[in-house]
Amino acid sequence: MLGQSDSSPTSLDRTERRKLAPRDTLSALSQLLDGVRRDGAFRTLLLADPQGVLVAGAGVFSECEELAAYAPLVARNVANDTVPTRLDVVARKMEVRRLTIDGIEVLLCGEGGEADALRRAAAGCARILGSRNRR
């Protein structure tokens, strides 16, 4: 059992992590995002649909929901040249990546954090959501 050993989840090798991996997709996404959020120094990290609905996230829930709602606007690079808005402030702090997995678009969003960690999160989301992994 994990709680009885000296190993933390981050020190486990890939084979051990896969044995402990959750069976359902939402839990797997949440676990992935939480691990990348901690390792990549993100304040929040989330996956949203193109309409801005939170699919899975790591960090403070209300902040994840807010960023998910803004994600489609930031992904379209909406800019206000005259008066700064709340969107302008949020857009400067977050990065949004469009992912297409089996023909379905999702938005991966991070506030703070490292670009390399966001790439790892994107690869993990594709692995978890890809059709070849569905049972």
Short mmCIF file of N, CA and C in Angstrom, two decimals:
data_model
loop_
_atom_site.label_atom_id
_atom_site.label_comp_id
_atom_site.label_asym_id
_atom_site.label_seq_id
_atom_site.Cartn_x
_atom_site.Cartn_y
_atom_site.Cartn_z
N MET A 1 0.84 -1.17 0.00
CA MET A 1 0.00 0.00 0.00
C MET A 1 0.89 1.23 0.00
N LEU A 2 0.48 2.26 -0.73
CA LEU A 2 1.31 3.43 -0.92
C LEU A 2 1.59 4.16 0.39
N GLY A 3 0.62 4.30 1.25
CA GLY A 3 0.80 5.02 2.50
C GLY A 3 1.78 4.35 3.45
N GLN A 4 2.03 3.06 3.28
CA GLN A 4 2.91 2.34 4.19
C GLN A 4 4.35 2.29 3.72
N SER A 5 4.62 2.71 2.50
CA SER A 5 6.00 2.65 2.00
C SER A 5 6.65 4.02 2.11
N ASP A 6 7.93 4.06 1.84
CA ASP A 6 8.67 5.31 1.87
C ASP A 6 8.59 6.06 0.55
N SER A 7 7.97 5.46 -0.45
CA SER A 7 7.92 6.07 -1.78
C SER A 7 6.79 7.08 -1.87
N SER A 8 7.11 8.24 -2.41
CA SER A 8 6.06 9.22 -2.70
C SER A 8 5.61 8.98 -4.14
N PRO A 9 4.39 9.48 -4.52
CA PRO A 9 3.93 9.26 -5.90
C PRO A 9 4.89 9.82 -6.93
N THR A 10 5.63 10.88 -6.61
CA THR A 10 6.54 11.45 -7.60
C THR A 10 7.81 10.63 -7.74
N SER A 11 8.13 9.79 -6.74
CA SER A 11 9.36 9.01 -6.83
C SER A 11 9.12 7.63 -7.44
N LEU A 12 7.88 7.28 -7.72
CA LEU A 12 7.58 5.99 -8.32
C LEU A 12 7.99 5.98 -9.78
N ASP A 13 8.46 4.85 -10.27
CA ASP A 13 8.78 4.78 -11.69
C ASP A 13 7.50 4.59 -12.51
N ARG A 14 7.61 4.67 -13.81
CA ARG A 14 6.45 4.64 -14.71
C ARG A 14 5.62 3.36 -14.52
N THR A 15 6.25 2.20 -14.39
CA THR A 15 5.54 0.94 -14.23
C THR A 15 4.71 0.94 -12.96
N GLU A 16 5.31 1.41 -11.86
CA GLU A 16 4.58 1.45 -10.60
C GLU A 16 3.41 2.42 -10.67
N ARG A 17 3.60 3.57 -11.31
CA ARG A 17 2.52 4.54 -11.45
C ARG A 17 1.36 3.96 -12.25
N ARG A 18 1.68 3.21 -13.31
CA ARG A 18 0.62 2.63 -14.13
C ARG A 18 -0.19 1.60 -13.35
N LYS A 19 0.47 0.86 -12.46
CA LYS A 19 -0.26 -0.11 -11.63
C LYS A 19 -1.22 0.59 -10.69
N LEU A 20 -0.85 1.79 -10.23
CA LEU A 20 -1.68 2.55 -9.32
C LEU A 20 -2.66 3.48 -10.03
N ALA A 21 -2.58 3.54 -11.35
CA ALA A 21 -3.40 4.47 -12.13
C ALA A 21 -4.88 4.19 -11.95
N PRO A 22 -5.68 5.25 -11.88
CA PRO A 22 -7.12 5.06 -11.74
C PRO A 22 -7.71 4.45 -13.01
N ARG A 23 -8.81 3.76 -12.85
CA ARG A 23 -9.45 3.08 -13.97
C ARG A 23 -10.36 4.01 -14.78
N ASP A 24 -10.91 5.07 -14.18
CA ASP A 24 -11.81 5.92 -14.94
C ASP A 24 -11.07 7.14 -15.49
N THR A 25 -11.56 7.65 -16.60
CA THR A 25 -10.90 8.72 -17.34
C THR A 25 -10.80 10.01 -16.53
N LEU A 26 -11.87 10.42 -15.88
CA LEU A 26 -11.86 11.68 -15.14
C LEU A 26 -10.86 11.64 -13.99
N SER A 27 -10.78 10.55 -13.28
CA SER A 27 -9.79 10.43 -12.21
C SER A 27 -8.37 10.45 -12.75
N ALA A 28 -8.17 9.78 -13.88
CA ALA A 28 -6.84 9.77 -14.50
C ALA A 28 -6.43 11.18 -14.92
N LEU A 29 -7.35 11.92 -15.55
CA LEU A 29 -7.05 13.30 -15.94
C LEU A 29 -6.74 14.17 -14.74
N SER A 30 -7.55 14.05 -13.69
CA SER A 30 -7.34 14.85 -12.49
C SER A 30 -6.00 14.55 -11.85
N GLN A 31 -5.64 13.27 -11.79
CA GLN A 31 -4.36 12.86 -11.21
C GLN A 31 -3.20 13.40 -12.05
N LEU A 32 -3.31 13.30 -13.36
CA LEU A 32 -2.28 13.83 -14.26
C LEU A 32 -2.11 15.33 -14.05
N LEU A 33 -3.21 16.07 -14.11
CA LEU A 33 -3.14 17.53 -14.00
C LEU A 33 -2.60 17.95 -12.64
N ASP A 34 -2.98 17.26 -11.58
CA ASP A 34 -2.48 17.61 -10.26
C ASP A 34 -0.97 17.36 -10.16
N GLY A 35 -0.50 16.26 -10.70
CA GLY A 35 0.93 15.96 -10.67
C GLY A 35 1.74 16.97 -11.47
N VAL A 36 1.26 17.31 -12.67
CA VAL A 36 1.96 18.29 -13.50
C VAL A 36 1.89 19.67 -12.86
N ARG A 37 0.76 20.00 -12.25
CA ARG A 37 0.62 21.30 -11.58
C ARG A 37 1.67 21.46 -10.48
N ARG A 38 1.83 20.44 -9.67
CA ARG A 38 2.82 20.50 -8.59
C ARG A 38 4.25 20.53 -9.14
N ASP A 39 4.56 19.62 -10.07
CA ASP A 39 5.91 19.52 -10.61
C ASP A 39 6.29 20.74 -11.45
N GLY A 40 5.32 21.32 -12.16
CA GLY A 40 5.60 22.43 -13.07
C GLY A 40 5.36 23.80 -12.48
N ALA A 41 5.06 23.85 -11.18
CA ALA A 41 4.85 25.11 -10.46
C ALA A 41 3.69 25.94 -11.03
N PHE A 42 2.60 25.26 -11.41
CA PHE A 42 1.41 25.97 -11.87
C PHE A 42 0.54 26.32 -10.67
N ARG A 43 -0.11 27.46 -10.75
CA ARG A 43 -1.11 27.81 -9.73
C ARG A 43 -2.37 26.98 -9.99
N THR A 44 -2.80 26.94 -11.25
CA THR A 44 -3.91 26.10 -11.68
C THR A 44 -3.56 25.49 -13.02
N LEU A 45 -4.12 24.33 -13.27
CA LEU A 45 -3.93 23.63 -14.54
C LEU A 45 -5.24 22.90 -14.82
N LEU A 46 -5.78 23.08 -16.02
CA LEU A 46 -7.10 22.52 -16.28
C LEU A 46 -7.30 22.16 -17.74
N LEU A 47 -8.32 21.38 -17.95
CA LEU A 47 -8.76 21.02 -19.29
C LEU A 47 -10.20 21.49 -19.41
N ALA A 48 -10.50 22.23 -20.49
CA ALA A 48 -11.85 22.76 -20.71
C ALA A 48 -12.31 22.40 -22.11
N ASP A 49 -13.62 22.45 -22.31
CA ASP A 49 -14.13 22.26 -23.67
C ASP A 49 -14.12 23.60 -24.39
N PRO A 50 -14.36 23.63 -25.70
CA PRO A 50 -14.28 24.88 -26.46
C PRO A 50 -15.29 25.95 -26.06
N GLN A 51 -16.32 25.57 -25.29
CA GLN A 51 -17.30 26.54 -24.82
C GLN A 51 -16.92 27.12 -23.45
N GLY A 52 -15.83 26.63 -22.86
CA GLY A 52 -15.38 27.16 -21.58
C GLY A 52 -15.88 26.40 -20.36
N VAL A 53 -16.34 25.18 -20.56
CA VAL A 53 -16.81 24.36 -19.45
C VAL A 53 -15.64 23.54 -18.93
N LEU A 54 -15.43 23.58 -17.62
CA LEU A 54 -14.36 22.83 -16.99
C LEU A 54 -14.60 21.33 -17.13
N VAL A 55 -13.60 20.61 -17.64
CA VAL A 55 -13.67 19.16 -17.76
C VAL A 55 -12.95 18.52 -16.57
N ALA A 56 -11.73 18.94 -16.31
CA ALA A 56 -10.94 18.45 -15.19
C ALA A 56 -9.94 19.53 -14.83
N GLY A 57 -9.59 19.61 -13.56
CA GLY A 57 -8.66 20.64 -13.16
C GLY A 57 -7.90 20.30 -11.90
N ALA A 58 -6.85 21.07 -11.68
CA ALA A 58 -6.04 20.93 -10.47
C ALA A 58 -5.75 22.33 -9.96
N GLY A 59 -5.97 22.53 -8.69
CA GLY A 59 -5.83 23.85 -8.09
C GLY A 59 -7.15 24.21 -7.42
N VAL A 60 -7.31 25.46 -7.05
CA VAL A 60 -8.53 25.91 -6.41
C VAL A 60 -9.68 25.81 -7.42
N PHE A 61 -10.74 25.12 -7.03
CA PHE A 61 -11.84 24.83 -7.96
C PHE A 61 -12.43 26.09 -8.58
N SER A 62 -12.71 27.10 -7.79
CA SER A 62 -13.32 28.32 -8.33
C SER A 62 -12.40 29.00 -9.34
N GLU A 63 -11.09 28.95 -9.12
CA GLU A 63 -10.15 29.52 -10.07
C GLU A 63 -10.09 28.69 -11.35
N CYS A 64 -10.19 27.38 -11.22
CA CYS A 64 -10.23 26.51 -12.41
C CYS A 64 -11.46 26.82 -13.25
N GLU A 65 -12.61 26.97 -12.60
CA GLU A 65 -13.83 27.29 -13.34
C GLU A 65 -13.73 28.64 -14.05
N GLU A 66 -13.15 29.63 -13.37
CA GLU A 66 -13.00 30.95 -13.97
C GLU A 66 -12.08 30.90 -15.19
N LEU A 67 -10.92 30.24 -15.05
CA LEU A 67 -9.99 30.15 -16.18
C LEU A 67 -10.59 29.35 -17.33
N ALA A 68 -11.35 28.31 -17.01
CA ALA A 68 -12.00 27.52 -18.07
C ALA A 68 -12.95 28.40 -18.87
N ALA A 69 -13.67 29.27 -18.18
CA ALA A 69 -14.61 30.17 -18.86
C ALA A 69 -13.89 31.16 -19.77
N TYR A 70 -12.72 31.63 -19.34
CA TYR A 70 -11.94 32.58 -20.13
C TYR A 70 -11.16 31.91 -21.26
N ALA A 71 -10.87 30.63 -21.15
CA ALA A 71 -9.99 29.93 -22.09
C ALA A 71 -10.37 30.09 -23.56
N PRO A 72 -11.65 29.93 -23.94
CA PRO A 72 -11.97 30.09 -25.36
C PRO A 72 -11.69 31.50 -25.88
N LEU A 73 -11.87 32.50 -25.03
CA LEU A 73 -11.60 33.88 -25.44
C LEU A 73 -10.10 34.12 -25.59
N VAL A 74 -9.33 33.60 -24.66
CA VAL A 74 -7.87 33.76 -24.72
C VAL A 74 -7.32 32.99 -25.91
N ALA A 75 -7.88 31.82 -26.18
CA ALA A 75 -7.41 30.99 -27.30
C ALA A 75 -7.64 31.69 -28.63
N ARG A 76 -8.64 32.56 -28.70
CA ARG A 76 -8.93 33.31 -29.92
C ARG A 76 -8.13 34.60 -30.00
N ASN A 77 -7.33 34.87 -28.98
CA ASN A 77 -6.50 36.08 -28.92
C ASN A 77 -7.32 37.36 -29.05
N VAL A 78 -8.43 37.40 -28.34
CA VAL A 78 -9.24 38.61 -28.33
C VAL A 78 -8.45 39.69 -27.62
N ALA A 79 -8.31 40.83 -28.26
CA ALA A 79 -7.54 41.92 -27.68
C ALA A 79 -8.39 43.18 -27.62
N ASN A 80 -8.23 43.89 -26.55
CA ASN A 80 -8.91 45.17 -26.38
C ASN A 80 -7.84 46.24 -26.40
N ASP A 81 -7.79 47.04 -27.45
CA ASP A 81 -6.73 48.03 -27.60
C ASP A 81 -6.97 49.32 -26.84
N THR A 82 -8.17 49.52 -26.34
CA THR A 82 -8.47 50.82 -25.73
C THR A 82 -8.46 50.78 -24.22
N VAL A 83 -9.30 49.98 -23.62
CA VAL A 83 -9.41 49.94 -22.16
C VAL A 83 -9.14 48.51 -21.68
N PRO A 84 -8.16 48.34 -20.80
CA PRO A 84 -7.89 46.98 -20.29
C PRO A 84 -9.12 46.43 -19.56
N THR A 85 -9.36 45.16 -19.74
CA THR A 85 -10.48 44.49 -19.10
C THR A 85 -9.95 43.37 -18.21
N ARG A 86 -10.85 42.74 -17.48
CA ARG A 86 -10.47 41.59 -16.66
C ARG A 86 -9.86 40.50 -17.54
N LEU A 87 -10.39 40.33 -18.73
CA LEU A 87 -9.85 39.33 -19.65
C LEU A 87 -8.40 39.62 -20.00
N ASP A 88 -8.06 40.88 -20.21
CA ASP A 88 -6.68 41.25 -20.53
C ASP A 88 -5.74 40.88 -19.38
N VAL A 89 -6.19 41.11 -18.18
CA VAL A 89 -5.37 40.79 -17.00
C VAL A 89 -5.17 39.29 -16.88
N VAL A 90 -6.26 38.53 -17.02
CA VAL A 90 -6.18 37.07 -16.91
C VAL A 90 -5.34 36.49 -18.05
N ALA A 91 -5.51 37.01 -19.24
CA ALA A 91 -4.81 36.48 -20.42
C ALA A 91 -3.30 36.60 -20.27
N ARG A 92 -2.83 37.64 -19.58
CA ARG A 92 -1.38 37.80 -19.38
C ARG A 92 -0.81 36.75 -18.45
N LYS A 93 -1.64 36.18 -17.59
CA LYS A 93 -1.16 35.21 -16.60
C LYS A 93 -1.35 33.76 -17.02
N MET A 94 -2.09 33.52 -18.09
CA MET A 94 -2.38 32.13 -18.44
C MET A 94 -1.92 31.79 -19.85
N GLU A 95 -1.69 30.52 -20.04
CA GLU A 95 -1.36 30.00 -21.35
C GLU A 95 -2.42 28.97 -21.73
N VAL A 96 -2.88 29.04 -22.96
CA VAL A 96 -3.91 28.13 -23.44
C VAL A 96 -3.38 27.40 -24.66
N ARG A 97 -3.55 26.09 -24.65
CA ARG A 97 -3.16 25.27 -25.81
C ARG A 97 -4.38 24.53 -26.31
N ARG A 98 -4.60 24.63 -27.62
CA ARG A 98 -5.68 23.85 -28.24
C ARG A 98 -5.15 22.46 -28.52
N LEU A 99 -5.88 21.45 -28.09
CA LEU A 99 -5.53 20.07 -28.38
C LEU A 99 -6.67 19.45 -29.17
N THR A 100 -6.35 18.69 -30.18
CA THR A 100 -7.36 17.92 -30.89
C THR A 100 -7.04 16.46 -30.67
N ILE A 101 -7.95 15.80 -29.98
CA ILE A 101 -7.75 14.39 -29.64
C ILE A 101 -8.89 13.61 -30.27
N ASP A 102 -8.56 12.73 -31.19
CA ASP A 102 -9.55 11.95 -31.93
C ASP A 102 -10.62 12.85 -32.54
N GLY A 103 -10.20 14.00 -33.07
CA GLY A 103 -11.11 14.90 -33.76
C GLY A 103 -11.91 15.82 -32.85
N ILE A 104 -11.70 15.76 -31.55
CA ILE A 104 -12.43 16.59 -30.60
C ILE A 104 -11.47 17.61 -30.01
N GLU A 105 -11.86 18.88 -30.04
CA GLU A 105 -11.00 19.95 -29.53
C GLU A 105 -11.24 20.15 -28.03
N VAL A 106 -10.16 20.28 -27.30
CA VAL A 106 -10.19 20.67 -25.89
C VAL A 106 -9.13 21.73 -25.68
N LEU A 107 -9.24 22.45 -24.58
CA LEU A 107 -8.29 23.51 -24.27
C LEU A 107 -7.57 23.17 -22.98
N LEU A 108 -6.26 23.14 -23.04
CA LEU A 108 -5.43 22.92 -21.87
C LEU A 108 -4.95 24.29 -21.40
N CYS A 109 -5.22 24.62 -20.16
CA CYS A 109 -4.92 25.96 -19.64
C CYS A 109 -4.07 25.86 -18.39
N GLY A 110 -3.08 26.72 -18.31
CA GLY A 110 -2.25 26.79 -17.13
C GLY A 110 -2.03 28.23 -16.72
N GLU A 111 -2.03 28.45 -15.43
CA GLU A 111 -1.70 29.77 -14.89
C GLU A 111 -0.37 29.64 -14.17
N GLY A 112 0.62 30.39 -14.65
CA GLY A 112 1.97 30.25 -14.12
C GLY A 112 2.60 29.01 -14.72
N GLY A 113 3.63 28.52 -14.11
CA GLY A 113 4.21 27.26 -14.51
C GLY A 113 5.17 27.32 -15.68
N GLU A 114 5.68 26.15 -16.01
CA GLU A 114 6.71 26.00 -17.03
C GLU A 114 6.13 25.48 -18.34
N ALA A 115 6.62 25.99 -19.45
CA ALA A 115 6.14 25.57 -20.77
C ALA A 115 6.38 24.09 -21.02
N ASP A 116 7.52 23.57 -20.57
CA ASP A 116 7.82 22.16 -20.76
C ASP A 116 6.81 21.29 -20.01
N ALA A 117 6.41 21.71 -18.83
CA ALA A 117 5.43 20.96 -18.06
C ALA A 117 4.08 20.97 -18.76
N LEU A 118 3.74 22.07 -19.42
CA LEU A 118 2.48 22.14 -20.17
C LEU A 118 2.51 21.16 -21.34
N ARG A 119 3.67 20.99 -21.97
CA ARG A 119 3.80 20.01 -23.04
C ARG A 119 3.59 18.58 -22.50
N ARG A 120 4.13 18.31 -21.31
CA ARG A 120 3.92 16.99 -20.69
C ARG A 120 2.45 16.76 -20.39
N ALA A 121 1.78 17.80 -19.91
CA ALA A 121 0.35 17.68 -19.62
C ALA A 121 -0.43 17.41 -20.90
N ALA A 122 -0.08 18.09 -21.98
CA ALA A 122 -0.77 17.88 -23.27
C ALA A 122 -0.59 16.43 -23.74
N ALA A 123 0.62 15.92 -23.63
CA ALA A 123 0.89 14.54 -24.03
C ALA A 123 0.11 13.56 -23.16
N GLY A 124 0.05 13.83 -21.87
CA GLY A 124 -0.70 12.97 -20.96
C GLY A 124 -2.20 12.99 -21.25
N CYS A 125 -2.74 14.16 -21.53
CA CYS A 125 -4.17 14.26 -21.87
C CYS A 125 -4.47 13.48 -23.14
N ALA A 126 -3.60 13.59 -24.14
CA ALA A 126 -3.79 12.85 -25.38
C ALA A 126 -3.73 11.35 -25.12
N ARG A 127 -2.83 10.94 -24.26
CA ARG A 127 -2.70 9.51 -23.93
C ARG A 127 -3.96 9.01 -23.22
N ILE A 128 -4.46 9.77 -22.26
CA ILE A 128 -5.61 9.34 -21.48
C ILE A 128 -6.90 9.38 -22.30
N LEU A 129 -7.06 10.42 -23.11
CA LEU A 129 -8.31 10.60 -23.85
C LEU A 129 -8.33 9.93 -25.22
N GLY A 130 -7.18 9.48 -25.69
CA GLY A 130 -7.10 8.87 -27.00
C GLY A 130 -7.95 7.62 -27.12
N SER A 131 -8.51 7.37 -28.29
CA SER A 131 -9.46 6.26 -28.49
C SER A 131 -8.82 4.89 -28.27
N ARG A 132 -7.55 4.77 -28.53
CA ARG A 132 -6.94 3.44 -28.37
C ARG A 132 -6.86 3.01 -26.90
N ASN A 133 -7.02 3.99 -25.98
CA ASN A 133 -6.96 3.66 -24.56
C ASN A 133 -8.33 3.43 -23.95
N ARG A 134 -9.39 3.66 -24.70
CA ARG A 134 -10.74 3.42 -24.15
C ARG A 134 -11.02 1.95 -24.11
N ARG A 135 -11.72 1.56 -23.11
CA ARG A 135 -12.05 0.13 -22.92
C ARG A 135 -13.42 -0.18 -23.43
#
